Short mmCIF file of N, CA and C in Angstrom, two decimals:
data_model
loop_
_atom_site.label_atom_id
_atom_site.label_comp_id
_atom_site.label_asym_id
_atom_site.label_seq_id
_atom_site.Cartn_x
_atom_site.Cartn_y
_atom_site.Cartn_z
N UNK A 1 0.83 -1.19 0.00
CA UNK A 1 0.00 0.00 0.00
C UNK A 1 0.88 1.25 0.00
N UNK A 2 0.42 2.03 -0.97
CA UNK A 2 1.48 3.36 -1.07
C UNK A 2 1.36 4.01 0.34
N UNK A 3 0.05 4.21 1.77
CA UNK A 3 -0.16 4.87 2.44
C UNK A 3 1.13 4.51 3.21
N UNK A 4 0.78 3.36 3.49
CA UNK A 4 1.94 2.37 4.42
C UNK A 4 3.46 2.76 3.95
N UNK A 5 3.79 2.40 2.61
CA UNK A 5 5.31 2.68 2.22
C UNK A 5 5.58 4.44 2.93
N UNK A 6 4.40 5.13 2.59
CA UNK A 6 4.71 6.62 2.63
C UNK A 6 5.29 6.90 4.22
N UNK A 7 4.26 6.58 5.30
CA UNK A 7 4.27 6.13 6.40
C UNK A 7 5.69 5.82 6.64
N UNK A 8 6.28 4.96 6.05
CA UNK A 8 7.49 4.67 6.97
C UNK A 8 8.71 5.09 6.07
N UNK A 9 8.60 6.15 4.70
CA UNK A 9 9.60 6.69 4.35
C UNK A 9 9.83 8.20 5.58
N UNK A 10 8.51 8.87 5.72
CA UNK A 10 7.89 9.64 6.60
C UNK A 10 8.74 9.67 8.12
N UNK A 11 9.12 8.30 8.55
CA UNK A 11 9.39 8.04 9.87
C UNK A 11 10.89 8.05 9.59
N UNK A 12 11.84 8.07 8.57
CA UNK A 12 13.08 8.00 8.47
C UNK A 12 13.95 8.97 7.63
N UNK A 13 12.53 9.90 6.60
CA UNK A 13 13.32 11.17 6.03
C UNK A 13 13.83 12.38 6.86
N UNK A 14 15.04 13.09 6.41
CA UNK A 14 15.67 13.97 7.48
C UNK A 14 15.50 15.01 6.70
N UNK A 15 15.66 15.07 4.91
CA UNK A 15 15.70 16.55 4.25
C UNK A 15 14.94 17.28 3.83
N UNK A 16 14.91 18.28 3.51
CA UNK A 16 13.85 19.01 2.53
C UNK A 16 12.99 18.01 1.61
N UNK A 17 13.98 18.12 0.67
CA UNK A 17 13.59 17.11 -0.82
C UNK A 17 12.95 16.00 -0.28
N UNK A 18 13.49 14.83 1.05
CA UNK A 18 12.61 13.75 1.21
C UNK A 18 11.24 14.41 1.43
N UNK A 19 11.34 14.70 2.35
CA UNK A 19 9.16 15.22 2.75
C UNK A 19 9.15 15.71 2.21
N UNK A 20 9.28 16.41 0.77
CA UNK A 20 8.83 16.59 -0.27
C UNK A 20 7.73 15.99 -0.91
N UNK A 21 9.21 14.99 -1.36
CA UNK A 21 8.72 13.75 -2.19
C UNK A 21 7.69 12.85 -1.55
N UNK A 22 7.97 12.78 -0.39
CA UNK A 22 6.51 11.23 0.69
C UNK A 22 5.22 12.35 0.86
N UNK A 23 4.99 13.75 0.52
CA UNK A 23 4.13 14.85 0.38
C UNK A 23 3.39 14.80 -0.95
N UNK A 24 4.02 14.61 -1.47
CA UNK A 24 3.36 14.44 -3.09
C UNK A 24 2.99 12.66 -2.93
N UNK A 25 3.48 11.78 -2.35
CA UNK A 25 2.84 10.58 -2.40
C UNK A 25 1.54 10.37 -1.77
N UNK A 26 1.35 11.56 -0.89
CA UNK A 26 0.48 11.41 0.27
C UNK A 26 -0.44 12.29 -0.35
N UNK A 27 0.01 13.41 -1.69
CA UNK A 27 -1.31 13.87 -2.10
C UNK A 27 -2.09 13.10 -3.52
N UNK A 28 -1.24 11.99 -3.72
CA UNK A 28 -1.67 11.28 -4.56
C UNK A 28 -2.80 10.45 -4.37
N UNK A 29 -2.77 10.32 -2.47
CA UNK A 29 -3.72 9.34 -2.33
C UNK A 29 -4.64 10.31 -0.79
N UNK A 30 -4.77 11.29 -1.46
CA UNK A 30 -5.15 12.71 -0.84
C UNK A 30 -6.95 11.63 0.48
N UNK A 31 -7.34 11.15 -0.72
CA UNK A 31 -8.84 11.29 -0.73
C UNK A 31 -8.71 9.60 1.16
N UNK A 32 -7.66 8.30 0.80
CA UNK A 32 -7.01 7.85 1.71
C UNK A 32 -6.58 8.44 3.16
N UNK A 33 -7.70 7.85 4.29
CA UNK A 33 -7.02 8.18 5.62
C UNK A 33 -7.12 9.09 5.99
N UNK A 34 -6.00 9.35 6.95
CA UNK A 34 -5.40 11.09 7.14
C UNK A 34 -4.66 11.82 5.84
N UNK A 35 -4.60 11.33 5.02
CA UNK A 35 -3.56 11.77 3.89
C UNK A 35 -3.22 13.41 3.43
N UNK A 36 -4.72 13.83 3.73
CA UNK A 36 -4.67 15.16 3.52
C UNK A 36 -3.60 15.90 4.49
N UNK A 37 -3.82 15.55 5.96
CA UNK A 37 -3.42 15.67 6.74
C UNK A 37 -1.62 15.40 6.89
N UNK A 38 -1.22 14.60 6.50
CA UNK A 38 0.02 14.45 6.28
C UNK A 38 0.78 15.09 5.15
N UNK A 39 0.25 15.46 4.30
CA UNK A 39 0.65 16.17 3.20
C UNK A 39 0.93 17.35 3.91
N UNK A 40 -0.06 18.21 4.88
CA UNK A 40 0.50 19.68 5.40
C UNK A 40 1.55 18.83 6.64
N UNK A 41 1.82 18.17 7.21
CA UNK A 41 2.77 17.26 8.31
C UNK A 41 4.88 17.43 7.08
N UNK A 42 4.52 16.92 6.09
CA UNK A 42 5.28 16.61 4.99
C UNK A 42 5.82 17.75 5.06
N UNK A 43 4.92 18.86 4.51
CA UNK A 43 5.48 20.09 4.28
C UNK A 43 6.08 20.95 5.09
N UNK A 44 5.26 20.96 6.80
CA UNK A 44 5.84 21.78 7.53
C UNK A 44 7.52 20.68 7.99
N UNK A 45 7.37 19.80 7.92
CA UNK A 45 8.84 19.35 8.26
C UNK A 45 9.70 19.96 7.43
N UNK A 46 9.54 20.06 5.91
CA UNK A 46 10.15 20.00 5.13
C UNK A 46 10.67 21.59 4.95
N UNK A 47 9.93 22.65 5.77
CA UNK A 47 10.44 23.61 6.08
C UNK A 47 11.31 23.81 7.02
N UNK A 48 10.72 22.97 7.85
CA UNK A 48 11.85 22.56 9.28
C UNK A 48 13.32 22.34 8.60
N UNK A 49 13.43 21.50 8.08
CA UNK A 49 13.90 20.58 7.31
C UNK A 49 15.50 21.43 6.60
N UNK A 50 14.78 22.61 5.83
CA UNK A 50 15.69 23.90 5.41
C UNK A 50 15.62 24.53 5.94
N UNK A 51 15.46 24.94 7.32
CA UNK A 51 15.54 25.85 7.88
C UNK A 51 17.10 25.65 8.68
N UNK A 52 16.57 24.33 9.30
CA UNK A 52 18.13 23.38 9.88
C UNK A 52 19.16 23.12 9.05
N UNK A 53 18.52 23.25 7.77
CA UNK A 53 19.86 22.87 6.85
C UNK A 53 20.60 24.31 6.85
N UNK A 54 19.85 25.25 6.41
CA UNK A 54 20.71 27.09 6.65
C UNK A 54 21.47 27.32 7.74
N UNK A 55 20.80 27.01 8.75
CA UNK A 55 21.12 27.23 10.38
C UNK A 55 22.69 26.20 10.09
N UNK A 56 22.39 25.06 9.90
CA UNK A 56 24.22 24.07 10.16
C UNK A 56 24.98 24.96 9.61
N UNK A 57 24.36 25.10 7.91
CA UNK A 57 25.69 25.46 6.93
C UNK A 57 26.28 27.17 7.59
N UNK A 58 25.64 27.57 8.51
CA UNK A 58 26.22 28.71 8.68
C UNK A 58 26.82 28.26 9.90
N UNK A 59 26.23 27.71 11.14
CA UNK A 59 27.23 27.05 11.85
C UNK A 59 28.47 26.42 11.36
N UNK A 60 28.63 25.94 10.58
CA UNK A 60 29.97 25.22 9.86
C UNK A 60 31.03 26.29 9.34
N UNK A 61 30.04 27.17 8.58
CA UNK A 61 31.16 28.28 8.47
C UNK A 61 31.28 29.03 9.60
N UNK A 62 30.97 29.66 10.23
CA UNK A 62 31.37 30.43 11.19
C UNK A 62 32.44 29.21 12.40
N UNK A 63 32.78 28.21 12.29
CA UNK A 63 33.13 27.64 13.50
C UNK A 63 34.45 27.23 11.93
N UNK A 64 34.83 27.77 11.15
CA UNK A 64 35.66 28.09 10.30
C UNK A 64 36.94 28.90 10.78
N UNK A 65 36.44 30.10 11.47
CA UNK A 65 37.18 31.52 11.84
C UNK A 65 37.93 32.03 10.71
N UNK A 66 37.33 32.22 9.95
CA UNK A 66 38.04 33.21 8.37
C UNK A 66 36.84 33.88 8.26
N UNK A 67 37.47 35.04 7.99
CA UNK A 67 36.70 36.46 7.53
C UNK A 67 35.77 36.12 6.25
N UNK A 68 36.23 35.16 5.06
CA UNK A 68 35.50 34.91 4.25
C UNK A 68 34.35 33.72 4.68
N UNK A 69 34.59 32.86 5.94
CA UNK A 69 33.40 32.59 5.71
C UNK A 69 32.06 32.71 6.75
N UNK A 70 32.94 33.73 7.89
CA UNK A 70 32.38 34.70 8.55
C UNK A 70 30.83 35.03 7.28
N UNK A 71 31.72 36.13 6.07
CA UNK A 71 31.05 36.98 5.05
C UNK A 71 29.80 35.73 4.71
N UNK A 72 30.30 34.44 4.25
CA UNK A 72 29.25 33.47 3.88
C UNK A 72 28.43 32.98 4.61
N UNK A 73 28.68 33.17 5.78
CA UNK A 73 27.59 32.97 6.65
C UNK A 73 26.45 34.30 6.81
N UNK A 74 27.30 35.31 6.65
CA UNK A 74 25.91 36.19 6.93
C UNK A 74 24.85 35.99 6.07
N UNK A 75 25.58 35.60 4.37
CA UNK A 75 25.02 35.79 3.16
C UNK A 75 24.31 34.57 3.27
N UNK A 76 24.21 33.57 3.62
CA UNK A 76 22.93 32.46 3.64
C UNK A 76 21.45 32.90 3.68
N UNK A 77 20.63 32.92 3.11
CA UNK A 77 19.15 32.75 2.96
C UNK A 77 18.70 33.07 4.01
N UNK A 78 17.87 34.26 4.31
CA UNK A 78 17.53 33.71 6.18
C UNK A 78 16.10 33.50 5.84
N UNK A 79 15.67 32.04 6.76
CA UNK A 79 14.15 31.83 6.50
C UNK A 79 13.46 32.58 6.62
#
């Protein structure tokens, strides 16, 4: 059952792009379950998701100590 596969990609994706992708599986079978419901679940992780990813990559640079990537850290995306 796609609900089920979605379900337990759901329980082990960490990135953006995954709850993406198990978001669009879950609106495929929209009308199934909670599905609707997991589709907005999908998405708000998946903001989570890049939000944590911005937040590291600027932690990483700044724990660098160079002026240039000091500069690249400011310049990251802010959510």
């Amino acid at each position: 059952l796609l609900y089920d596969m979605a379900i337990s990609e759901m329980n082990y994706a960490k990135t953006e792009k995954q709850f993406k992708s198990i978001a669009e599986k879950f609106n495929a079978i929209k009308d199934f379950n909670d599905s609707k419901d997991k589709v907005e679940e999908c998405l708000e992780k998946a903001e989570t998701s890049r939000k944590e990813a911005i937040y590291s990559e600027a932690i990483r640079a700044m724990n660098k100590n160079t002026i240039p990537d000091y500069k690249s850290a400011i310049n990251l995306p802010i959510p």
